[in-house]
Each structure stands twice: as C-alpha cells, then as structure tokens.
mmCIF file of C-alpha atoms in Angstrom:
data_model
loop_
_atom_site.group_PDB
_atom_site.id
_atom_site.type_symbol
_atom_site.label_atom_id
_atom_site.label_comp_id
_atom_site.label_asym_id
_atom_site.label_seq_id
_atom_site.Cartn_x
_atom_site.Cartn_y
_atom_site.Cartn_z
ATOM 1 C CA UNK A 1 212.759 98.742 90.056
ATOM 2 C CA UNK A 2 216.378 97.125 90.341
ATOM 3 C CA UNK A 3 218.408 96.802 87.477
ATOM 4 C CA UNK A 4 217.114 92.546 87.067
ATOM 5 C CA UNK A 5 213.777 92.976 86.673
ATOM 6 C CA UNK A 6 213.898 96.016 84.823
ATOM 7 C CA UNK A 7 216.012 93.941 82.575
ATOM 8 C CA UNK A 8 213.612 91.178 82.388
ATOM 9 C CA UNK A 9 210.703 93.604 81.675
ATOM 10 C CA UNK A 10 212.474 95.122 78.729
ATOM 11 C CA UNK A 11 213.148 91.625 77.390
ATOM 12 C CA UNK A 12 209.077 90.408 77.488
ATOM 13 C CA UNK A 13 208.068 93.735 76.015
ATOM 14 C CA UNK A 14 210.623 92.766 73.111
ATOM 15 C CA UNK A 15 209.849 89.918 72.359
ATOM 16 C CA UNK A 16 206.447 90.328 72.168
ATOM 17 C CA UNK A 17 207.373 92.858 69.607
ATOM 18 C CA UNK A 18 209.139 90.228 67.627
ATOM 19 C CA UNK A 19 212.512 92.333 68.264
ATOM 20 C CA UNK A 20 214.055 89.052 70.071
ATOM 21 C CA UNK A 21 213.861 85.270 70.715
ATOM 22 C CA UNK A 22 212.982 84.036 73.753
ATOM 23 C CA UNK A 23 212.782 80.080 74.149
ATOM 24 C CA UNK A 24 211.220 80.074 77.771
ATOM 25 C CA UNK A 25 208.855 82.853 76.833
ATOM 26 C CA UNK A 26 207.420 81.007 73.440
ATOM 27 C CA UNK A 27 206.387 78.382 75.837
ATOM 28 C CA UNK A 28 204.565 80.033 77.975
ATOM 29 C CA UNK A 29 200.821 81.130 77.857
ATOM 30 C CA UNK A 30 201.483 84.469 76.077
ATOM 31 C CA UNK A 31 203.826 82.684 73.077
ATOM 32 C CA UNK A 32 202.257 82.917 69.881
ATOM 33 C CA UNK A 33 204.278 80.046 67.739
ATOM 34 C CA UNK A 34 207.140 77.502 68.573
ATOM 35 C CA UNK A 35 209.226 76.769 65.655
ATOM 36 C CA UNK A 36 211.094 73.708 67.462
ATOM 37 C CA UNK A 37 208.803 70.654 68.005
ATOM 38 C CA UNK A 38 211.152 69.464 70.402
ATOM 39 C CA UNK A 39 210.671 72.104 72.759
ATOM 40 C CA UNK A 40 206.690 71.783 72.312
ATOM 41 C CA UNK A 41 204.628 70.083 74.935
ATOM 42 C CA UNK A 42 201.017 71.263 73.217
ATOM 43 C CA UNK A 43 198.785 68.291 71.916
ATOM 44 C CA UNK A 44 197.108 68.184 68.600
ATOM 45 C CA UNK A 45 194.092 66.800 67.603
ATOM 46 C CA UNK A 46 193.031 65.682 64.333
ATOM 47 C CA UNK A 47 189.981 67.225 62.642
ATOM 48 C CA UNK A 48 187.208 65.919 63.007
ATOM 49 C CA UNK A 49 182.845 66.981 63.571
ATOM 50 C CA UNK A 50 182.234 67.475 67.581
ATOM 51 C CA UNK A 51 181.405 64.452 69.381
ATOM 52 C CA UNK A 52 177.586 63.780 68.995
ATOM 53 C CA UNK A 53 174.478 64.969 71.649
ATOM 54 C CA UNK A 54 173.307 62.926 74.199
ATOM 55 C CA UNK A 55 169.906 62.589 74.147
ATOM 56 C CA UNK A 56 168.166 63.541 76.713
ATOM 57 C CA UNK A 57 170.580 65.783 78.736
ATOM 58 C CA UNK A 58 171.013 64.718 82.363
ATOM 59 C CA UNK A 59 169.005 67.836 82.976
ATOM 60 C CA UNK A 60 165.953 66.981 80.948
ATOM 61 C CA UNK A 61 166.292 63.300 82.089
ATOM 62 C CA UNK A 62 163.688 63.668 85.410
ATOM 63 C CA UNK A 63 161.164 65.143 82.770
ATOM 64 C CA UNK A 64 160.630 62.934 80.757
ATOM 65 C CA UNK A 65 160.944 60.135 83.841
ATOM 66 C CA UNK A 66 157.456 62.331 84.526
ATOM 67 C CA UNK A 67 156.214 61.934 81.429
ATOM 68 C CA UNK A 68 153.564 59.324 81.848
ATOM 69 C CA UNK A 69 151.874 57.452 78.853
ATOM 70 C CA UNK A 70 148.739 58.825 77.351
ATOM 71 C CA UNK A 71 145.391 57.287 79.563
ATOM 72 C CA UNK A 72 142.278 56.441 77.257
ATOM 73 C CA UNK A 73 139.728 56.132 79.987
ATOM 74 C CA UNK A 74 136.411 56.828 78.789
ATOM 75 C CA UNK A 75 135.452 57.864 82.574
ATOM 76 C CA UNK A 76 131.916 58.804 82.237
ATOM 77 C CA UNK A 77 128.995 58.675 79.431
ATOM 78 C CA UNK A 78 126.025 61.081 79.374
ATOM 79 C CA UNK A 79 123.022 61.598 77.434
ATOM 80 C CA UNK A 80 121.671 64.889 76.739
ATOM 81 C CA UNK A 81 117.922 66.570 76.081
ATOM 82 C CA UNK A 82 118.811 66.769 72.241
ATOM 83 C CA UNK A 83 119.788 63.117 71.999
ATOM 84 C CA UNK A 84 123.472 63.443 71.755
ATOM 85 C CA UNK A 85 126.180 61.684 73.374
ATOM 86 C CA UNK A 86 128.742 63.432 75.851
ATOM 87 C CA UNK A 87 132.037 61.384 76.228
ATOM 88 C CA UNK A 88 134.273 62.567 79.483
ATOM 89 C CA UNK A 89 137.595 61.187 79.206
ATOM 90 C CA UNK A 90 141.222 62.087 80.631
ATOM 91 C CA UNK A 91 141.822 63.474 77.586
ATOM 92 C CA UNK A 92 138.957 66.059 77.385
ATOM 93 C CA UNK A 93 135.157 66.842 76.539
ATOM 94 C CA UNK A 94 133.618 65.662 73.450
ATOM 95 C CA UNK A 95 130.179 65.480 72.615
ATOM 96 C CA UNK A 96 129.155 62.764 69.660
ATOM 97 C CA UNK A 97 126.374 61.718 67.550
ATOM 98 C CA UNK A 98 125.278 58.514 69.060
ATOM 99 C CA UNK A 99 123.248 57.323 65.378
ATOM 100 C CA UNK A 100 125.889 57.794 63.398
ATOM 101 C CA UNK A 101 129.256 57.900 66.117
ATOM 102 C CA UNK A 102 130.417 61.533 64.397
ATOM 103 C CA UNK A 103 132.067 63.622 66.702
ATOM 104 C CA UNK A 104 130.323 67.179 66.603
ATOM 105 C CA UNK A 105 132.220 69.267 68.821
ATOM 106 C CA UNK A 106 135.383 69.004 71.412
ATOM 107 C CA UNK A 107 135.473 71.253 74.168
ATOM 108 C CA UNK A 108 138.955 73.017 75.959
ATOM 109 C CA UNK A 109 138.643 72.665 79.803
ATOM 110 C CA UNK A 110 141.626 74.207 82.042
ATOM 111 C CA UNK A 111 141.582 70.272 83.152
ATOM 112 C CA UNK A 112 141.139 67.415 81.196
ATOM 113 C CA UNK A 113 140.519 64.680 83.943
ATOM 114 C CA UNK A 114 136.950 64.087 83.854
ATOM 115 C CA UNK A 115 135.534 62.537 86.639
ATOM 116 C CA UNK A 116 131.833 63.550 86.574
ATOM 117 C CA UNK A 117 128.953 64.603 84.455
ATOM 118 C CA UNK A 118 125.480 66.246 84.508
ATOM 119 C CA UNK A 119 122.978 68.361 82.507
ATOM 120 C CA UNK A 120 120.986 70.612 84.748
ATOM 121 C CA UNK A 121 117.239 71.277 83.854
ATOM 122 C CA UNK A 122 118.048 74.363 80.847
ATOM 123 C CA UNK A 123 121.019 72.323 79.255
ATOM 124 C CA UNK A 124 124.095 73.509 80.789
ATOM 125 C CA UNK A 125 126.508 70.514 81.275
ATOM 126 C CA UNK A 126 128.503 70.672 84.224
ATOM 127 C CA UNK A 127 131.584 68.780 84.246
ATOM 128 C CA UNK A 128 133.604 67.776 87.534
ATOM 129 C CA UNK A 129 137.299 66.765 87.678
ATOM 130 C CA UNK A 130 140.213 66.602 90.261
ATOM 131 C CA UNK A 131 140.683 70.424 90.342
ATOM 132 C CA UNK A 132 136.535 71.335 91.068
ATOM 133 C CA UNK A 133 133.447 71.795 89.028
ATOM 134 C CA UNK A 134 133.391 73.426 85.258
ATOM 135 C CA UNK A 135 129.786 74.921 83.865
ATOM 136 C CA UNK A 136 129.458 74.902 80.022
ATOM 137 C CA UNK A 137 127.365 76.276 77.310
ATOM 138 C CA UNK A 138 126.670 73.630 75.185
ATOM 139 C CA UNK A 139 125.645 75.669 71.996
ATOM 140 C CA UNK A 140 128.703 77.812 72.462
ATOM 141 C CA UNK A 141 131.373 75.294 74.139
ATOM 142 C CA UNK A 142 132.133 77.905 76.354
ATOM 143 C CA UNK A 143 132.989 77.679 80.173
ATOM 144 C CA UNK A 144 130.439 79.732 81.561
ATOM 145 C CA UNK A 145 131.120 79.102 85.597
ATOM 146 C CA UNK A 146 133.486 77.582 87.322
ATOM 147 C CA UNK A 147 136.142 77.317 90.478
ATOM 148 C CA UNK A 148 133.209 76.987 92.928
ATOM 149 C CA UNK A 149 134.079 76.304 96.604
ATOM 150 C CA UNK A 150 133.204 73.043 97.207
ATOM 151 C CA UNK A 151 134.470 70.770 100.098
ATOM 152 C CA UNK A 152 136.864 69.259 98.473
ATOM 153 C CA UNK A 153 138.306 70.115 94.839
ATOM 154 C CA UNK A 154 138.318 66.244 94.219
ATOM 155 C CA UNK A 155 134.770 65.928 92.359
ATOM 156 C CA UNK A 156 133.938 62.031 92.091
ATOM 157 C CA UNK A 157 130.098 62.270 91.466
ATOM 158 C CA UNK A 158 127.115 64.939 90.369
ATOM 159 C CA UNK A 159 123.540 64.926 90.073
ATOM 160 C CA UNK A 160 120.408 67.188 89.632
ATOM 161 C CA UNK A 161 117.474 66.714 91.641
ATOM 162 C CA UNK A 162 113.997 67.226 91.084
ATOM 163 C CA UNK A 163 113.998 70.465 91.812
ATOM 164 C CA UNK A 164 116.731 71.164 89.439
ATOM 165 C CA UNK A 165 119.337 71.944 92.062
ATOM 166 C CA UNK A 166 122.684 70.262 91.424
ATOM 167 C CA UNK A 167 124.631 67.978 93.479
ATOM 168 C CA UNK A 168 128.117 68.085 93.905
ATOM 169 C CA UNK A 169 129.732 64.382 95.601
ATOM 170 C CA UNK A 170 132.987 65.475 96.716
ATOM 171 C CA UNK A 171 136.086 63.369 98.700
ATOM 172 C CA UNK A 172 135.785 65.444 101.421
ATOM 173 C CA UNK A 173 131.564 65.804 101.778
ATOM 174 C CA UNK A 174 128.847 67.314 99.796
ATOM 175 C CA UNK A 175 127.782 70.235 97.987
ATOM 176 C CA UNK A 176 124.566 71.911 96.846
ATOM 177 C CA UNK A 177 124.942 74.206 93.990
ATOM 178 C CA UNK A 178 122.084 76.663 91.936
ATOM 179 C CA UNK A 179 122.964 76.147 88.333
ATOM 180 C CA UNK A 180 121.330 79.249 87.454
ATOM 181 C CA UNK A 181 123.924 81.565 89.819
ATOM 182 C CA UNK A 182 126.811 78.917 89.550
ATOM 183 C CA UNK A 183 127.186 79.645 93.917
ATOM 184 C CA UNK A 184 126.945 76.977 96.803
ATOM 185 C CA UNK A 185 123.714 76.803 98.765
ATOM 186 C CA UNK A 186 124.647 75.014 101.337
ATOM 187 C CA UNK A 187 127.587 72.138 101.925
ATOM 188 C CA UNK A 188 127.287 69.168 104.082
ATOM 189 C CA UNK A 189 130.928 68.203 105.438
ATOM 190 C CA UNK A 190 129.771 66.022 107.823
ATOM 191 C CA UNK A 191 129.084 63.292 105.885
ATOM 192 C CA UNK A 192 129.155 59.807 107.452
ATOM 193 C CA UNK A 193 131.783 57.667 105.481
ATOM 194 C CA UNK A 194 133.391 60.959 104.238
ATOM 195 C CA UNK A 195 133.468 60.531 100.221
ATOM 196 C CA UNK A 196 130.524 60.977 98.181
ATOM 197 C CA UNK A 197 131.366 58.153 95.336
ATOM 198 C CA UNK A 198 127.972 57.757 93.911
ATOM 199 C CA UNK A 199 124.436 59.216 94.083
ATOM 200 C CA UNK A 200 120.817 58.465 92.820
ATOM 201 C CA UNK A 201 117.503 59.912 93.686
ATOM 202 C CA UNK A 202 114.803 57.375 94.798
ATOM 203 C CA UNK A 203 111.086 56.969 94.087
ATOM 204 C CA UNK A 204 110.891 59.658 96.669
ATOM 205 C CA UNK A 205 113.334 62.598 95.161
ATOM 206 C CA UNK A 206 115.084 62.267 98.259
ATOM 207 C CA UNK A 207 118.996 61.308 97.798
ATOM 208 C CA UNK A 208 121.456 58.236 98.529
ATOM 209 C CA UNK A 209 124.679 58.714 98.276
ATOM 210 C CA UNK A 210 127.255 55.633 98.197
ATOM 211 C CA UNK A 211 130.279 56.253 100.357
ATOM 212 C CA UNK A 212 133.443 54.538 101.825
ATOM 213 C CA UNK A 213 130.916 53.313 104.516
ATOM 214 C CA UNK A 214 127.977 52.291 103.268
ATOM 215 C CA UNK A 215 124.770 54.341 102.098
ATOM 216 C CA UNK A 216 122.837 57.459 103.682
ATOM 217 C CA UNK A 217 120.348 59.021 102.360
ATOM 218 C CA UNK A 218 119.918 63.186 102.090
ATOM 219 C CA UNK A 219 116.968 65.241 102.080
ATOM 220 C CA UNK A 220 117.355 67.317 98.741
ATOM 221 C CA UNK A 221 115.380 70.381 100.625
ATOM 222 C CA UNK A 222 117.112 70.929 103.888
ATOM 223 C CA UNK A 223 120.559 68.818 102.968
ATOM 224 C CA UNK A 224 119.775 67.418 106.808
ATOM 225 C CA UNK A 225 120.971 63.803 106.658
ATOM 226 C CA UNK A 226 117.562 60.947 106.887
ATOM 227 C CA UNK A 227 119.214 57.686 107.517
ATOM 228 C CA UNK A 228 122.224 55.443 107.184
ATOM 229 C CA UNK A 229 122.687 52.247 106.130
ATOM 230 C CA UNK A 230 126.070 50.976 107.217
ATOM 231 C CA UNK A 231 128.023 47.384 108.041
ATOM 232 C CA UNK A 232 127.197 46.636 104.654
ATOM 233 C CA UNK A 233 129.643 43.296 103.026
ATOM 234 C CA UNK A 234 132.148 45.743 101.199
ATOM 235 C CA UNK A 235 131.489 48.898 102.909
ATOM 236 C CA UNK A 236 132.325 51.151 100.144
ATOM 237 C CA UNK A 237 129.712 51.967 97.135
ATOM 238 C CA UNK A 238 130.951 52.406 94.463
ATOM 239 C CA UNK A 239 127.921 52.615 91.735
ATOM 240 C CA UNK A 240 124.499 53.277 92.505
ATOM 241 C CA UNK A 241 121.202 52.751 90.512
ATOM 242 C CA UNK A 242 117.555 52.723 91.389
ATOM 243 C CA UNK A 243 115.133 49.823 89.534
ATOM 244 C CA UNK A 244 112.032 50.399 88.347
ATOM 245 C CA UNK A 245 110.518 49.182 91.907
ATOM 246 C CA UNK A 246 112.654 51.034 93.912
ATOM 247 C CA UNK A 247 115.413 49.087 95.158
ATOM 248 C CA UNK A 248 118.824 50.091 95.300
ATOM 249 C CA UNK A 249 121.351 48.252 93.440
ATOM 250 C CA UNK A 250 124.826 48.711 94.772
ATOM 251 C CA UNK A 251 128.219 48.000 93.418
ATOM 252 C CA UNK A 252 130.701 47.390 95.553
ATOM 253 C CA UNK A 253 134.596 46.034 95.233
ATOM 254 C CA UNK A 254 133.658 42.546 95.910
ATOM 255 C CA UNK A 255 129.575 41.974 95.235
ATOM 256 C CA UNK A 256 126.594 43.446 93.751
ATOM 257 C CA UNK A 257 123.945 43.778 96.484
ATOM 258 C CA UNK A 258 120.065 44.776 96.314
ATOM 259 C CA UNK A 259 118.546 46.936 98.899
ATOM 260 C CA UNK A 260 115.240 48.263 100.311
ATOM 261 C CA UNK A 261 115.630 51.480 100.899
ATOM 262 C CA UNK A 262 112.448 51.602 103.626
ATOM 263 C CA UNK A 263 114.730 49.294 106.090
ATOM 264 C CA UNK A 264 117.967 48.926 104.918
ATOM 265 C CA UNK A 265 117.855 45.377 104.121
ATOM 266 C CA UNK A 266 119.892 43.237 101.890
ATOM 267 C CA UNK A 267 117.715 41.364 99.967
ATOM 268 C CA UNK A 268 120.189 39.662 98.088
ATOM 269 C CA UNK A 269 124.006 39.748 96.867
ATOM 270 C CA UNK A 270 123.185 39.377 93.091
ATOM 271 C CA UNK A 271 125.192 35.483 92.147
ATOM 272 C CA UNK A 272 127.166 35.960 88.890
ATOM 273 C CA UNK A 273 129.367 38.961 90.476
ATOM 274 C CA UNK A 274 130.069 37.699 93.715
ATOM 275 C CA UNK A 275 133.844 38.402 94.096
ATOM 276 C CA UNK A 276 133.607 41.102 91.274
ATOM 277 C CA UNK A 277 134.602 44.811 91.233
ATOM 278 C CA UNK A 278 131.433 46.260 90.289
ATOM 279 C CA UNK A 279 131.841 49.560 89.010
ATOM 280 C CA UNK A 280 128.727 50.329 86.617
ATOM 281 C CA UNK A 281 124.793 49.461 87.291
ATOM 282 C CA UNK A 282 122.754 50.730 84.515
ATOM 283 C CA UNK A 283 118.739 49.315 83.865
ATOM 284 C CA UNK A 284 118.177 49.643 80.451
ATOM 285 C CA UNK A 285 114.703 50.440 78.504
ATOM 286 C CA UNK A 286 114.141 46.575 77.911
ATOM 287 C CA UNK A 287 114.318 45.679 81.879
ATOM 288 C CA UNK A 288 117.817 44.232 82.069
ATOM 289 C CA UNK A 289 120.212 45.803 84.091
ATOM 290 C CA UNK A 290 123.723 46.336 82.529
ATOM 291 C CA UNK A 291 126.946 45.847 85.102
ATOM 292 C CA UNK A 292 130.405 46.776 84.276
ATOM 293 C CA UNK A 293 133.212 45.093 86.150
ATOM 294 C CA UNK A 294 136.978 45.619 86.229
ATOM 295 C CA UNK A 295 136.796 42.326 84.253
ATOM 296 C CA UNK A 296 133.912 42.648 81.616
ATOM 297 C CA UNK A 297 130.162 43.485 80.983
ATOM 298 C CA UNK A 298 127.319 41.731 81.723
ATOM 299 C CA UNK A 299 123.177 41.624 81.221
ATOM 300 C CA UNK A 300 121.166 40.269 83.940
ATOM 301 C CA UNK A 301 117.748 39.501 84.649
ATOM 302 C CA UNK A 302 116.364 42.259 87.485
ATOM 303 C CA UNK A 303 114.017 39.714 88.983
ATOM 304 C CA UNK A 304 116.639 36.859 89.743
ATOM 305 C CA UNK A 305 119.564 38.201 88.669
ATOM 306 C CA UNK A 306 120.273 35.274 86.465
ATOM 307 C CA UNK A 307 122.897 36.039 83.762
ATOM 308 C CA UNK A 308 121.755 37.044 80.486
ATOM 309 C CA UNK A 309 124.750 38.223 78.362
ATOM 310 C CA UNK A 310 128.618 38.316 78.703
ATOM 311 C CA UNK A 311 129.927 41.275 76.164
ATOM 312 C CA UNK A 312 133.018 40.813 74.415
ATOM 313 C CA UNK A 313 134.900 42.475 71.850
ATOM 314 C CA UNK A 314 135.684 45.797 74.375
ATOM 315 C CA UNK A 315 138.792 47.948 73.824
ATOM 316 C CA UNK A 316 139.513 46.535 77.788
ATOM 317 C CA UNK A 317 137.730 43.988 80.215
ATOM 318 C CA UNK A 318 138.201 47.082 82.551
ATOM 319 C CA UNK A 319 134.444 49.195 82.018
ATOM 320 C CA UNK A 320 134.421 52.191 83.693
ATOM 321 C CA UNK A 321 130.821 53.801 82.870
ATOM 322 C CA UNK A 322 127.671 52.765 80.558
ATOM 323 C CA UNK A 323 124.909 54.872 78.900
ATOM 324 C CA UNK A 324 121.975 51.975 77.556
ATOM 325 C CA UNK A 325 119.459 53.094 74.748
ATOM 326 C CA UNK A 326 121.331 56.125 73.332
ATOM 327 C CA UNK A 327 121.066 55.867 69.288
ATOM 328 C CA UNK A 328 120.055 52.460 70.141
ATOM 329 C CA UNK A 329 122.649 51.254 71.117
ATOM 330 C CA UNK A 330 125.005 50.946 74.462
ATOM 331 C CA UNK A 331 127.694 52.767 74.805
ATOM 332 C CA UNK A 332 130.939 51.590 76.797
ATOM 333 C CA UNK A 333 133.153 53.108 78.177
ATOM 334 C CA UNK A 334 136.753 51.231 79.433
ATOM 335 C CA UNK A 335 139.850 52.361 80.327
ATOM 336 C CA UNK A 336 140.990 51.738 77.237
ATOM 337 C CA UNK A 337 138.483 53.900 74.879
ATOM 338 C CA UNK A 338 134.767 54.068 74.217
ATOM 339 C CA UNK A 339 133.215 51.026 72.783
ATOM 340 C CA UNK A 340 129.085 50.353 71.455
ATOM 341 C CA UNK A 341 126.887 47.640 71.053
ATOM 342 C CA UNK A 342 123.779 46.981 69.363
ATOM 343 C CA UNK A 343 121.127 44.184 69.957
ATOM 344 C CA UNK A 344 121.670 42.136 67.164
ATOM 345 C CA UNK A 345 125.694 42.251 67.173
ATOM 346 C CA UNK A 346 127.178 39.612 68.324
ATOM 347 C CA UNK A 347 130.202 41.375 70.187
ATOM 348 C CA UNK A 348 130.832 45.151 70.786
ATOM 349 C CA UNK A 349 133.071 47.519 68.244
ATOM 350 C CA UNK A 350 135.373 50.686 69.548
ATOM 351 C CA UNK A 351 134.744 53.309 68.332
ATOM 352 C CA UNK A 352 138.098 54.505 66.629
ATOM 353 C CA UNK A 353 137.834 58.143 68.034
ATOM 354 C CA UNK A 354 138.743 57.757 71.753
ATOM 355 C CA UNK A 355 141.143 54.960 71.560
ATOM 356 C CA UNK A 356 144.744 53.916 71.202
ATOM 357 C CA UNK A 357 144.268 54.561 67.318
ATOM 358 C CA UNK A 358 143.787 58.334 67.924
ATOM 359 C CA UNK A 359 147.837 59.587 67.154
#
C-alpha cells in the first residue's frame, strides 16, 4: 500500500471514530450528521400519515374485472312423490314447501349451475349441471353418486322412463344411466342434430328428444334411434311436452308448433306465439297448456290454441321453467327469481327467497 492511500485509509477509519472532521466524508453515504446546512444536499420531508391505499391494487384489478354479478335464474322446477317443491337455480338446490312457500332444506353441490332435474322411481333426485350429473339423497341431502361419464359434461335435459331407467340429454349425445348403480348402460353419440335440449316420453314410453335439428324419437329398450322428424320452421327444440291426445307440442326460438308423432306432421304453428321464443310448454290439470316465453307467460286453449291468460306481475318477462298444480298453485320460474300464481289472483307474486331481495 503506498504511502497516499495508506494515508487516506487512516483518515476514514478516524473519522468514523469521531477522532477527526472530514467535510467530503460527512457527505457521503457513510456520514452520520452534517452540522453545516450549506454543505447539505439531503431533502426533508414534513411529517405526515403515508399516502393512502389504492383500492383495488393493479394486481387484484383483473379479479374483480371477473367478478360477474350474482344470476337469479330459477332454471328448472320439479315436483316430487311427497308433494314438495325442488327449485334448481345458479345459485344452488333448494327444496320448498309449495302450500305454504317455506324453504325446508338447501343442499351443497360441488356446482351450483343447475341445468336439469329428475326424481327416479325410489326418490333419489338427480341433478345435472355444466360439469355432469349429481345423485342425491333427499332425506339426507347427501350426494350419493356422481361424476358419471357421460358424452358430454354439459347436461341440458333428464328424464326417467317407464322402466325407471334415467335419461341423460347431453350437448354432445345421449346417455342411459341405472339409478340404482349410478353407471352408464349404454350412450348414444350419434345423435342426429347433436344436442339433446329436451325430452318427453309419448303415449307409447318410447322417447323424443328435441335437438338443434328437429325431433327423433329413441327406443327406451335398445337406445336404437326410430325416426326423425327434421326441416322443421326453427329447427331447434327447445321445450317439449306431450297433450293428453298425444301430440307433441314444441317450442322453438321463433313459434310454437303441434305435431303427430305417427307422421311427423305439423298440424299447426299455435297463433299467439308466432315470432316468440318459446322456452316452457306445460298442460296443466285443468286442460290449458301453460307457455313461457323470453317475453312473458301465457294460458291457451289446447284445442285452438286461442289465448286464455297473459300473466303479469313476474320478477322478469324472461320465464325459464314452469311446474302447474303444485300446492295449487303455478310456480314460475324467470331469470330473475321464482315467482307463483294462484287461480283467483289477479297477477303473480315472487317469492322473496330466490330473488334479488335475498342479500
């Protein structure tokens, strides 16, 4: 070490001893004070709280972008062998009692999205959403079966058939299920028109199923496919129902139309919802045939189709499913909660437990 820098070491060790002054070395990032202002270039800042938080931080900003305001569809209604009333939402499961509107139980389910219901033939309520097909206990509330493998996770429509086998209407094609062992039987991909939207059983216990394409019709023992009934005005069912003689009442996006199932004939596009989104068909103890729309409810006559009734008073114009004589009275439900109706009211009431008054 030459004799300079030795020198200049022995001069920061001393004055970081306090043995010595040194004005270059106070300025530096090792001094401790500065007794001159003037040779002080450090700012000050007066006292004061820290600045306050932005809310939300750019980090939790995309979340809550996701975050997506709470739906109140009441997707599907469902009476059960007891009486009692099961509401499927995308919210959840409850089951209510349709005399009085009390809500006796509300089940968990891994997925909330309801999209389907059904009771098979010993009470077990199976419940399909966007993620598959849920078996519960209804005395327990307790999932008893579930992640089946089905064509298609996307469950849009189930029923039982006569037999007691249960029917699972997929996007992607159809599935037959035993409730008892919770397992496929058999699945039938092939399905002409693809999505299995709706499905009754006719006078026959033999199956139609309302696709993007029309109609065909399943035999429930072999799950062979009996006949088709495309080129129909509107192509996709939406809503099925069977009347009392038979016939096959179809919603569709634009019409209602009637059907003989023997031939395939349209018999007639039903008048008052020509141009409507029918979504609903229900025929109700009395005759009368209930149809939801995307833009109210109405009661026709089955024999002419003349209109009977216009419903008002519904949480939303928009009815998405309908359960007639259940505590006598019909039960709506819209996409913007679960509404009911008696015969001598003049206009429906919601019922305060499904809709935008729930916090």
């Amino acid at each position: 070490m030459d004799i300079f820098h030795k020198h200049t070491h022995l001069l920061i060790i001393s004055a970081l001893l306090g043995l010595i002054s040194v004005p270059w070395l106070e300025n530096s990032a090792l001094g401790q004070n500065n007794p001159d202002p003037k040779l002080s270039n450090a700012a000050t800042y007066p006292v004061a709280p820290p600045p306050k938080r932005v809310d939300p931080l750019p980090d939790e900003r995309d979340v809550l972008e996701r975050e997506t305001e709470t739906d109140y569809r009441i997707s599907n209604l469902l009476k059960d062998f007891s009486g009692n009333l099961w509401v499927g939402s995308w919210r959840g499961l409850s089951r209510i009692d349709p005399n009085t509107g009390n809500i006796i139980a509300r089940v968990s389910l891994p997925n909330v999205t309801i999209t389907a219901l059904a009771e098979d033939k010993v009470g077990r309520l199976w419940v399909g959403n966007y993620e598959g097909l849920t078996r519960v206990d209804p005395r327990t509330n307790e999932i008893t079966a579930q992640n089946l493998l089905l064509p298609s996770k996307r469950v849009l429509s189930l029923l039982v058939d006569k037999r007691g086998y249960l029917w699972a209407g997929t996007d992607a094609g159809l599935a037959l299920v035993s409730p008892d062992q919770g397992l496929i039987m058999t699945n039938l991909k092939n399905l002409p028109g693809v999505s299995a939207n709706a499905m009754t059983l006719d006078a026959d216990a033999q199956l139609w199923v309302g696709t993007l394409d029309g109609l065909v019709r399943v035999n429930t023992a072999s799950a062979l496919i009996m006949k088709r009934i495309n080129n129909l005005p509107g192509a996709t069912v939406q809503t099925l129902a069977i009347s009392p003689e038979g016939l096959i009442w179809a919603g569709m996006p634009n019409q209602l139309l009637v059907i003989n199932p023997k031939n395939g004939i349209v018999l007639r596009s039903v008048t008052p919802l020509r141009g409507k989104n029918v979504t609903s068909v229900h025929f109700a103890e009395d005759g009368s045939v209930w149809v939801g729309t995307n833009n109210g409810l109405l009661r026709l006559s089955p024999d002419t189709g003349a209109l009977l009734d216009q419903v008002t008073g519904l949480p939303s114009r928009q009815v998405l499913t309908l359960a007639p004589d259940v505590g006598n009275k019909l039960w709506v439900g819209t996409s913007e909660g679960l509404a009911w109706l008696m015969p001598t009211m003049e206009k429906a009431r919601p019922h305060f437990g499904f809709g935008r008054s729930v916090k």
